[in-house]
Short mmCIF file of C-alpha atoms in Angstrom, two decimals:
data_model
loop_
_atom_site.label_atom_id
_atom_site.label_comp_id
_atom_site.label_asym_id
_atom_site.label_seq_id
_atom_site.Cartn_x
_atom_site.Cartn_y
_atom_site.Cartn_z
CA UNK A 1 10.70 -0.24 40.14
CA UNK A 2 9.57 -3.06 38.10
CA UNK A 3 7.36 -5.48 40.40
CA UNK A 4 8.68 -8.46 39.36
CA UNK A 5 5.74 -9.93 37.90
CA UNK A 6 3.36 -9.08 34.83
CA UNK A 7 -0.38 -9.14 34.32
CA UNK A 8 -1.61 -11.19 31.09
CA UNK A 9 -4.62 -12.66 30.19
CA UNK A 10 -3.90 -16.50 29.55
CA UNK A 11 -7.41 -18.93 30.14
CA UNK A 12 -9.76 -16.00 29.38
CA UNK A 13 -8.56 -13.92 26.47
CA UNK A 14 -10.86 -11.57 25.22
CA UNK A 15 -11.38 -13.60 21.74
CA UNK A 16 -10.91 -16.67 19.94
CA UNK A 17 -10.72 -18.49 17.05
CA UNK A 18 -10.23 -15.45 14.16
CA UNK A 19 -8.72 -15.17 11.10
CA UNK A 20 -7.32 -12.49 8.38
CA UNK A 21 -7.02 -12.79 4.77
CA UNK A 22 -3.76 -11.76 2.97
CA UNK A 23 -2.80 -11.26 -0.42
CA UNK A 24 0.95 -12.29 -1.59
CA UNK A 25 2.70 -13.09 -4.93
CA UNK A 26 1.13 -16.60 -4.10
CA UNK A 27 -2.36 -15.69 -4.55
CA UNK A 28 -4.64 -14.61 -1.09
CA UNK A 29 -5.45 -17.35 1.85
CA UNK A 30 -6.79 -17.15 5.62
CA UNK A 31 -4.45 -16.91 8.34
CA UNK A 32 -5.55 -18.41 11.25
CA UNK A 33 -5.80 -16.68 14.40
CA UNK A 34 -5.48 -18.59 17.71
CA UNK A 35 -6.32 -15.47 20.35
CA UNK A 36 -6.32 -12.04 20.86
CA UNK A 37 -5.56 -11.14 25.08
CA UNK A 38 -4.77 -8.39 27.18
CA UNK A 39 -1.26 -8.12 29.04
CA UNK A 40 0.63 -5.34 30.10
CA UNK A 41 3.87 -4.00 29.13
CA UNK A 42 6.96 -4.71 30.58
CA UNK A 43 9.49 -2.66 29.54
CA UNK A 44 12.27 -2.08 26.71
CA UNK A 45 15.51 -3.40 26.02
CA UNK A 46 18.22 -1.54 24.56
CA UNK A 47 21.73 -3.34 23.07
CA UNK A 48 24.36 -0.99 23.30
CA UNK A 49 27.56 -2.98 22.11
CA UNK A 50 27.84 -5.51 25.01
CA UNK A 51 25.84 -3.97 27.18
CA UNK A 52 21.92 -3.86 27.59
CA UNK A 53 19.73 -0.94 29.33
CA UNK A 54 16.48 -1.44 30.05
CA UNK A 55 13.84 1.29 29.92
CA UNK A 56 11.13 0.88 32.20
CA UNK A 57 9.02 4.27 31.24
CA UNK A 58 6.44 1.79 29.56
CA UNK A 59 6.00 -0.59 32.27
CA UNK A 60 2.54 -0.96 32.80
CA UNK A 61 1.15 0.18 29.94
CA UNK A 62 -1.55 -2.24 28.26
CA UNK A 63 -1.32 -3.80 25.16
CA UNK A 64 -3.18 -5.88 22.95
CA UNK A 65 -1.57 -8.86 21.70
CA UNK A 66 -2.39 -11.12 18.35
CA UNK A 67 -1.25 -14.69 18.11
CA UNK A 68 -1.95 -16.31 15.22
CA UNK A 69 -2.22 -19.81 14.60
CA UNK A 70 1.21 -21.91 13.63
CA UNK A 71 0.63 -21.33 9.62
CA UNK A 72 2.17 -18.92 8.07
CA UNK A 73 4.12 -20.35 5.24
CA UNK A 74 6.73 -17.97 4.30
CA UNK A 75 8.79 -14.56 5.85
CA UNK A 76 6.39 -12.96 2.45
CA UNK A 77 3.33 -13.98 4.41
CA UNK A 78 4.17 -12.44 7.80
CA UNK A 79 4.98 -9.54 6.16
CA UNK A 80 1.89 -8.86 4.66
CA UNK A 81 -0.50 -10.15 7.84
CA UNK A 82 1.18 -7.49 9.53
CA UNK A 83 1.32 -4.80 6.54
CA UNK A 84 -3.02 -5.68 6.34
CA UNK A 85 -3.26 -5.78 10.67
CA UNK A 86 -1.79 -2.26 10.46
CA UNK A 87 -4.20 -0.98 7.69
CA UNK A 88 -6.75 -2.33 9.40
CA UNK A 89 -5.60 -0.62 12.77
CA UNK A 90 -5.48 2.69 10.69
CA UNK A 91 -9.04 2.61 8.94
CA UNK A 92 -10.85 1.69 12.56
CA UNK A 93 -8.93 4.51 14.28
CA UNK A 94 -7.41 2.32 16.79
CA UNK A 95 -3.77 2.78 16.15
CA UNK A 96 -1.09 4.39 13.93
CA UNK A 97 0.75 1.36 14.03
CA UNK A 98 4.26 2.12 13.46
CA UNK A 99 6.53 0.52 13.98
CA UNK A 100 9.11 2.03 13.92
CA UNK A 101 7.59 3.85 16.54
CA UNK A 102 6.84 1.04 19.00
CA UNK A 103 2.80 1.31 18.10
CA UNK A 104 2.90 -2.06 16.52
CA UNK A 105 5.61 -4.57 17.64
CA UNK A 106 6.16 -8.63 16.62
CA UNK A 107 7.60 -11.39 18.14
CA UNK A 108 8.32 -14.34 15.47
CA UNK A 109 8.24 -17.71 16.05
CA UNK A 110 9.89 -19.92 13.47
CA UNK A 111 10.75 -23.46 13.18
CA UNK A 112 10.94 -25.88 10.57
CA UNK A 113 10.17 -29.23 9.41
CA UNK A 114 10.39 -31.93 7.11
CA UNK A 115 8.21 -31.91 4.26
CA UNK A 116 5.25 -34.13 4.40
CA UNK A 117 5.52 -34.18 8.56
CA UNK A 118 2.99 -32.85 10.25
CA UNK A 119 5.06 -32.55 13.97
CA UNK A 120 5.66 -29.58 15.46
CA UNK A 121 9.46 -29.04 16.08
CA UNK A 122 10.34 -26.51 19.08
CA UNK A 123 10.14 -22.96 17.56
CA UNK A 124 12.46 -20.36 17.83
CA UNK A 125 11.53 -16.59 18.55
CA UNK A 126 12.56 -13.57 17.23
CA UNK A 127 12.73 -10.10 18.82
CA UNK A 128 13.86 -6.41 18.43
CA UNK A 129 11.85 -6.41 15.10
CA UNK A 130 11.28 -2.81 14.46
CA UNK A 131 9.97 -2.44 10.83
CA UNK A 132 8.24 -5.03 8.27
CA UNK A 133 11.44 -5.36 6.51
CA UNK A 134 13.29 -6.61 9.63
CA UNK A 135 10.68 -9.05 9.76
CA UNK A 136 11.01 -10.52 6.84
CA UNK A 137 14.69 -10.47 6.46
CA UNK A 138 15.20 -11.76 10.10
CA UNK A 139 12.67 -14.72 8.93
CA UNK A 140 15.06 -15.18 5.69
CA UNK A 141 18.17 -15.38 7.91
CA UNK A 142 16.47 -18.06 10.39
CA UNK A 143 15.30 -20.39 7.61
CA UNK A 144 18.48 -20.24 6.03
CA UNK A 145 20.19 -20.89 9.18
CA UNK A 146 17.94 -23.42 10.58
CA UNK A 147 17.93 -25.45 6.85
CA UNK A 148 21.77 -25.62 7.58
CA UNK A 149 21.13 -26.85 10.65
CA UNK A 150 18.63 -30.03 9.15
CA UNK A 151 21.00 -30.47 6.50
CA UNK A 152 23.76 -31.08 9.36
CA UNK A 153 21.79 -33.56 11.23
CA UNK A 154 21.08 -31.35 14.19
CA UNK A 155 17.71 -30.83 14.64
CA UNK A 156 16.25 -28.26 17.14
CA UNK A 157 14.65 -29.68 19.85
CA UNK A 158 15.23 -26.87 22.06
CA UNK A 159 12.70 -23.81 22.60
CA UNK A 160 14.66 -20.45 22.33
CA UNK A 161 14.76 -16.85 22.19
CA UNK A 162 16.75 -15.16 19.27
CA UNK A 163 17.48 -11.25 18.82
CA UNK A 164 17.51 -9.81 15.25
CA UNK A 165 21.19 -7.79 14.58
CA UNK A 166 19.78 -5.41 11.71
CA UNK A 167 23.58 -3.85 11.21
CA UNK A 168 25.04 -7.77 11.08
CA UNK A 169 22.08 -8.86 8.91
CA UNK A 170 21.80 -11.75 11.45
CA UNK A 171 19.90 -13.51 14.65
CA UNK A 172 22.12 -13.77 17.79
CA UNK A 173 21.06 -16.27 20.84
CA UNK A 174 19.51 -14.43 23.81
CA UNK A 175 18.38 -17.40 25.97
CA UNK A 176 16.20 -20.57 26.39
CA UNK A 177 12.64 -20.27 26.20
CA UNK A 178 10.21 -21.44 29.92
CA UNK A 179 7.48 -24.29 28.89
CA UNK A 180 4.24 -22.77 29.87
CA UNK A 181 4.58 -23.95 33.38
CA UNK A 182 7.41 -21.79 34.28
CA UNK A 183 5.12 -19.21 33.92
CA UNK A 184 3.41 -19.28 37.22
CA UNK A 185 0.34 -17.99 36.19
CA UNK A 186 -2.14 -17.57 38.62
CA UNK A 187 -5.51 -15.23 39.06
CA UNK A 188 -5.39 -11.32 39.45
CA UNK A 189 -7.85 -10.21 41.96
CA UNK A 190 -7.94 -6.60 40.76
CA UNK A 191 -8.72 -7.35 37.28
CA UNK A 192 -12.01 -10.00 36.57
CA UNK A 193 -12.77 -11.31 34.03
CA UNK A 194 -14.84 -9.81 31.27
CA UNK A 195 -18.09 -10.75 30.18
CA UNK A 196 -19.56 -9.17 26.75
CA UNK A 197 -22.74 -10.05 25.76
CA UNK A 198 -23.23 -11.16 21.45
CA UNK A 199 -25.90 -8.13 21.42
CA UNK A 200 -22.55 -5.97 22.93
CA UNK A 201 -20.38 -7.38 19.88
CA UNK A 202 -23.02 -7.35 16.96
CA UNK A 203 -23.69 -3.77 17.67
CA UNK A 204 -20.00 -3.00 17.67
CA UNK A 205 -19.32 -4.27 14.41
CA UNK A 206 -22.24 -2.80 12.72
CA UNK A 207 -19.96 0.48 13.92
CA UNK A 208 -16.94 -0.66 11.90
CA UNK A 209 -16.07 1.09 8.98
CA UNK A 210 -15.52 -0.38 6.32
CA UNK A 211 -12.29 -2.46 5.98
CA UNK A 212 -9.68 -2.74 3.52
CA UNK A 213 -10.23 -5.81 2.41
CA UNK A 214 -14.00 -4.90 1.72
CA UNK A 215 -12.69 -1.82 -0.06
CA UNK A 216 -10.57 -3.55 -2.19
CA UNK A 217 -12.99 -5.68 -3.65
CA UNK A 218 -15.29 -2.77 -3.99
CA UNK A 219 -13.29 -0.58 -6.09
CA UNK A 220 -12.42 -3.79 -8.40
CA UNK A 221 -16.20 -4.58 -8.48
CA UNK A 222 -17.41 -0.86 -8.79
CA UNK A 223 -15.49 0.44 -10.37
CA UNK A 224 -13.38 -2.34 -12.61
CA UNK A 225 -10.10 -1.14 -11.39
CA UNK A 226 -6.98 -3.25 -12.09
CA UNK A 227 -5.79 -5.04 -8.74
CA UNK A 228 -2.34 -2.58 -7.83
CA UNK A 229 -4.40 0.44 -8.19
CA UNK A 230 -7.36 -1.02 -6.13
CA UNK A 231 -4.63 -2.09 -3.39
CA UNK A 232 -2.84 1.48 -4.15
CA UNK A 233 -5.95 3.17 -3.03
CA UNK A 234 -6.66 1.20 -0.11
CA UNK A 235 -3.29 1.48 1.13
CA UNK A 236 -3.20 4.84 1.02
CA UNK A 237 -6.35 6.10 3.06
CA UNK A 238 -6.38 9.26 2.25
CA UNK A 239 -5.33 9.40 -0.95
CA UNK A 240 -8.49 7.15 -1.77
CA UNK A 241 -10.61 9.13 0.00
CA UNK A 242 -9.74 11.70 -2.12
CA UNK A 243 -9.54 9.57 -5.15
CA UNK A 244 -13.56 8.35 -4.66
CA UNK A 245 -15.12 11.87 -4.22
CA UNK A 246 -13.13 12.90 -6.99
CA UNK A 247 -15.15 10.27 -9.21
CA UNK A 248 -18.38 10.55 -7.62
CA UNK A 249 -18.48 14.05 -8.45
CA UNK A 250 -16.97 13.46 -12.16
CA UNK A 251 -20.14 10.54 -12.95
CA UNK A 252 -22.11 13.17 -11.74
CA UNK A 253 -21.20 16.24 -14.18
CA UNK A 254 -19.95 13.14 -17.55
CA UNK A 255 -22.07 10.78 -19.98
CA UNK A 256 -20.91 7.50 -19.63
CA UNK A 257 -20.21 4.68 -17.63
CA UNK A 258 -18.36 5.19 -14.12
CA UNK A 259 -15.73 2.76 -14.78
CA UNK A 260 -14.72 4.84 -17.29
CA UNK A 261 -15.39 7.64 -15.14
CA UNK A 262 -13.11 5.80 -12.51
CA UNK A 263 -10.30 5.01 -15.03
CA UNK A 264 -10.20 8.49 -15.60
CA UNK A 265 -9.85 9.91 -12.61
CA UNK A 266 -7.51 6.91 -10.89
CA UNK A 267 -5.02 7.46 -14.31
CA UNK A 268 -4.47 11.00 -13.58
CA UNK A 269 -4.61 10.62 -9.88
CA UNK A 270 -1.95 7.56 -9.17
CA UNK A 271 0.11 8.05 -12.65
CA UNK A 272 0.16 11.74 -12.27
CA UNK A 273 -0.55 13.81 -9.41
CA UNK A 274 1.25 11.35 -7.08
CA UNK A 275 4.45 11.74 -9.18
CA UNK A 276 4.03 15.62 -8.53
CA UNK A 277 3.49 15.01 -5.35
CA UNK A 278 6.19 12.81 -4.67
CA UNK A 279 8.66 15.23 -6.74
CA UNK A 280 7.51 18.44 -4.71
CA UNK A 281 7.72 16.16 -0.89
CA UNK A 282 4.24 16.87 -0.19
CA UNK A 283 1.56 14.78 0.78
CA UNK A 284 -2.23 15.11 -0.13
CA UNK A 285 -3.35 17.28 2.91
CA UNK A 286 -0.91 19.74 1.72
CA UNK A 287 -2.08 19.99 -1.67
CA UNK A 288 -3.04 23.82 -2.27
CA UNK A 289 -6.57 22.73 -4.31
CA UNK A 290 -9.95 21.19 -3.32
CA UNK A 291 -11.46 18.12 -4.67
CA UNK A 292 -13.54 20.34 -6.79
CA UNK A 293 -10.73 22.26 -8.62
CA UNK A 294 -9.44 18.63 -9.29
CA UNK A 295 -12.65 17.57 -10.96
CA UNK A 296 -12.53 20.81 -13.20
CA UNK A 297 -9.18 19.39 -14.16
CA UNK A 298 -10.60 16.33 -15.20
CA UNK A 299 -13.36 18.20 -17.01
CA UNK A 300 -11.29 19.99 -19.09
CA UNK A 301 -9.39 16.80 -20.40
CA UNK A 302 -13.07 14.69 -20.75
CA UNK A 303 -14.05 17.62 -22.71
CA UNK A 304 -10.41 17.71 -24.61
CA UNK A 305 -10.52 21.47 -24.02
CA UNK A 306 -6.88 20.37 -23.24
CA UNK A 307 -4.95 17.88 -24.94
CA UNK A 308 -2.63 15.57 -22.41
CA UNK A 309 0.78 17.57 -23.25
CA UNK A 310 -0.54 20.73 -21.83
CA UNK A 311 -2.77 19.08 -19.14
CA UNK A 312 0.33 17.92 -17.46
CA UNK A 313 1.41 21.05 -17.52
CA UNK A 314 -1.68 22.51 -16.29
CA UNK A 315 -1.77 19.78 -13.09
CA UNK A 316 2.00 20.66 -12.15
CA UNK A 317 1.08 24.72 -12.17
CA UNK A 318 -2.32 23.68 -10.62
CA UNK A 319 -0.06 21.94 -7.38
CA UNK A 320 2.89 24.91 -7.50
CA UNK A 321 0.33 27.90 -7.30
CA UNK A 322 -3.14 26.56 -5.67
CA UNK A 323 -4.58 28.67 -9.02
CA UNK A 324 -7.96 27.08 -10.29
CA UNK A 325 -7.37 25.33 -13.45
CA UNK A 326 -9.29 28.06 -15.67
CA UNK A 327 -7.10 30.40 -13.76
CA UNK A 328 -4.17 28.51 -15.60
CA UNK A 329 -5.19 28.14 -18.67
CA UNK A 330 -6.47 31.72 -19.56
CA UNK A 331 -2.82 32.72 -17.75
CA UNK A 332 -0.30 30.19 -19.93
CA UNK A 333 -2.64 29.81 -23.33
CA UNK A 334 -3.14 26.34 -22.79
CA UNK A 335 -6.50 26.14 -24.37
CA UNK A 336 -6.83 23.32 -27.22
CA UNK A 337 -8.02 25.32 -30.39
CA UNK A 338 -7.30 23.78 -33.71
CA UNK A 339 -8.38 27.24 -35.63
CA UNK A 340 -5.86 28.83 -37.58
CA UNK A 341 -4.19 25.84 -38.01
CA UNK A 342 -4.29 23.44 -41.37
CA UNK A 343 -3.86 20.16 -39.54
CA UNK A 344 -3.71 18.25 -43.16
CA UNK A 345 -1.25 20.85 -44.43
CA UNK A 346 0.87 20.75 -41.04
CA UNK A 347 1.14 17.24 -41.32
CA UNK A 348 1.47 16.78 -45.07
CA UNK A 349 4.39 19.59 -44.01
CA UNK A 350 6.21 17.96 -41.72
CA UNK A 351 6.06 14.89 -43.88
CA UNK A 352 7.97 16.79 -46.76
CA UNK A 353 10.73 17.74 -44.25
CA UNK A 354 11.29 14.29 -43.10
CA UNK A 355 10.27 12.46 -46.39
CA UNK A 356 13.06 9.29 -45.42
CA UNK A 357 10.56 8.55 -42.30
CA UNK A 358 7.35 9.13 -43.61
CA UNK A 359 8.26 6.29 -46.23
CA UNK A 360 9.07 4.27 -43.71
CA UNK A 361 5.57 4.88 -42.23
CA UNK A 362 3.42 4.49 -45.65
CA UNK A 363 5.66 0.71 -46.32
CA UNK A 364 4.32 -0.25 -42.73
CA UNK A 365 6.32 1.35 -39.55
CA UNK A 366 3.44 2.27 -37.87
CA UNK A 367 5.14 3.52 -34.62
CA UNK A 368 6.41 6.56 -36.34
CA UNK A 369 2.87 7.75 -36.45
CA UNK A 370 4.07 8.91 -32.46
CA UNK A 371 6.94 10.81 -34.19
CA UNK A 372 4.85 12.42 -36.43
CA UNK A 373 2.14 13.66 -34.37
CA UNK A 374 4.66 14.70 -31.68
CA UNK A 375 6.53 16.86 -35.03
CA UNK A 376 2.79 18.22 -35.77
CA UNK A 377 2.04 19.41 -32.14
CA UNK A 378 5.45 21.38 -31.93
CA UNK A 379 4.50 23.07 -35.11
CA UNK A 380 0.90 23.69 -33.33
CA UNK A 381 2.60 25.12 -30.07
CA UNK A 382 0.64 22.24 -28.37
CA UNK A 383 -2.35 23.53 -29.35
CA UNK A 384 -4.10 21.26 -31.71
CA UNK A 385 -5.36 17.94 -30.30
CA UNK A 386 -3.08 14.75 -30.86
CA UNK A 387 -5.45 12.34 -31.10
CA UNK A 388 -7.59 14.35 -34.29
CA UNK A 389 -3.49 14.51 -35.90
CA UNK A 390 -3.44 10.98 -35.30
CA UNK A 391 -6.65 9.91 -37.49
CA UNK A 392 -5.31 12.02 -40.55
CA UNK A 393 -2.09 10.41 -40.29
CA UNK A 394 -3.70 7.11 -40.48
CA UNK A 395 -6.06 8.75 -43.36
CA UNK A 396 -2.99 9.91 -45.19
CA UNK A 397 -1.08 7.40 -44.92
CA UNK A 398 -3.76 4.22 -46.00
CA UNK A 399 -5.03 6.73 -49.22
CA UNK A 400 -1.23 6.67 -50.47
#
């Protein structure tokens, strides 16, 4: 039975006064954030045509609830502060955070205003928000119906309580919102409050792994990564786990700098073996290889023992079979050898046989050197290394 009342922290949350940065199509600012407090869970509402059950199986449970300041711009921007809290829920270990599975739930408040005010209007909140996308496309409805609303001459002045109708694509009025002093609060004597010293907190945070914001600028700054992959990689957890000991292991057995090292490695890893991946339905724990058959890989194309044609190939057997890559490539011949082969006769060959677009090359059409080496490779069985075909073309070619 529900006890008719429900413990929350209200003069003496736990902390005050944060903030998060986020990253949208805009550019990245600070949110705000005006408390994080303890409460306890009610229970859960469930709309079944006109009817509503109520599940108490969670009542009691306790939660830890977020409020952020009243400055989020844009249904983008609460999107993504709650697409980074999540991450950042993951990489401490605190938290799953689906949800879609109840771990992480939001309450909206919306309203609107004239530009150039700075008054608060009375805001209107949103529930049954199950997934970022109901989020923002509940925040999308309410602007558009609120604007109408302005543009009508009736302005809000009214605090209320909306729910979010995913199958209607639309909010539907629930009831009026309390004013603070409807509330009631008043102490509970079980539950004191809770005194942590700075020592407590300092030594806390030194315990924090590192976050994905941090990370983000550290594999831009490290390793001179273009922003989506960085943000990719961070996003992903695991996969850039995998992705870093996969480089620090390659700068360890290549020449060169490790950005180049990094490029490397990220190219084949996001471009490539997620597409397999993704194509087979399997994620990264279930890949049949180890880190260190995965650096081999990337060994043998550093070294161009394989050229790119066959070390696709040789990536999509490596993820089908859990075979090392030598394995592979002493089983299906895909070693790059250019002996027996007359690369300037093959090409001077192929030329012959399509003589209407190699003069279309020599007058100036220089992306039919592509079409060429691709014709030169076939002849090769793959085995000869495009970009050695490509420099005699371009020899060829500027002697004539």
């Amino acid at each position: 039975m529900p006890k008719g009342y429900q413990i929350s922290q209200y003069d003496e949350p736990l902390a005050q006064e944060g903030w998060l940065e986020i990253v949208t199509s805009q550019g990245a600012r600070r949110i705000e954030l005006e408390r994080l407090h303890l409460e306890e869970d009610t229970a859960k509402l469930l709309h079944q045509g006109k009817k509503s059950l109520v599940d108490f199986n969670r009542a009691g449970t306790p939660l830890m609830e977020i409020v952020t300041k009243p400055e989020i711009k844009s249904p983008e921007e609460a999107k993504v502060f709650l697409q980074e809290l999540r991450l950042i829920m993951r990489y401490i270990g605190a938290s799953d955070a689906d949800m879609e599975k109840g771990h992480l739930r939001c309450d909206a408040n919306i309203s609107l205003r004239p530009r150039g005010e700075d008054k608060m209007y009375p805001k209107t909140e949103i529930k049954n928000l199950n997934s970022f996308r109901a989020v923002e496309k509940a925040l999308q409805y309410e602007v558009k119906r609120q604007s109408g609303e302005w543009r009508s001459g009736k302005i809000n002045d009214v605090t209320g309580t909306r729910g979010w109708d995913e199958s209607k694509g639309e909010t539907i009025p629930q009831r009026e919102k309390e004013a603070i002093h409807d509330y009631r609060y008043f102490p509970e004597p079980d539950i004191p409050p809770l005194n942590l010293s700075q020592e407590e907190v300092d030594a806390w945070r030194a315990e924090l792994p590192e976050l994905p914001a941090d990370r983000r600028r550290r594999w831009q700054a490290s390793y001179d990564l273009k922003t989506a992959d960085a943000r990719l990689l961070t996003e992903d957890k695991l996969l850039g786990d995998f992705t870093e000991h996969v480089i620090i292991r390659l700068a360890g057995e290549l020449e060169g700098s490790v950005g180049a090292t990094a490029k490397l490695a990220v190219n084949w890893i996001v471009n490539k073996l997620v597409e397999v991946m993704s194509e087979k339905k399997i994620n990264l724990a279930q890949l049949p290889f180890e880190v260190d058959d995965f650096v081999q890989f990337l060994l043998l194309v550093a070294r161009r023992q394989v050229n790119s044609t066959n070390a696709q190939i040789l990536l999509r057997k490596m993820v089908e079979t859990g075979k090392s890559p030598e394995q592979i490539m002493a089983e299906e011949d895909l070693t790059q050898s250019e002996e027996g082969f007359d690369i300037k006769g093959e090409i001077i060959k192929v030329m012959n046989s399509h003589s209407a677009q190699a003069e279309e090359l020599r007058v100036g059409k220089t992306a039919l050197i592509k079409y060429f080496v691709g014709l030169v490779m076939k002849e090769t069985k793959g085995k000869a290394d495009p970009v050695t075909i490509e420099q005699e073309i371009k020899k060829q070619i500027s002697s004539n």
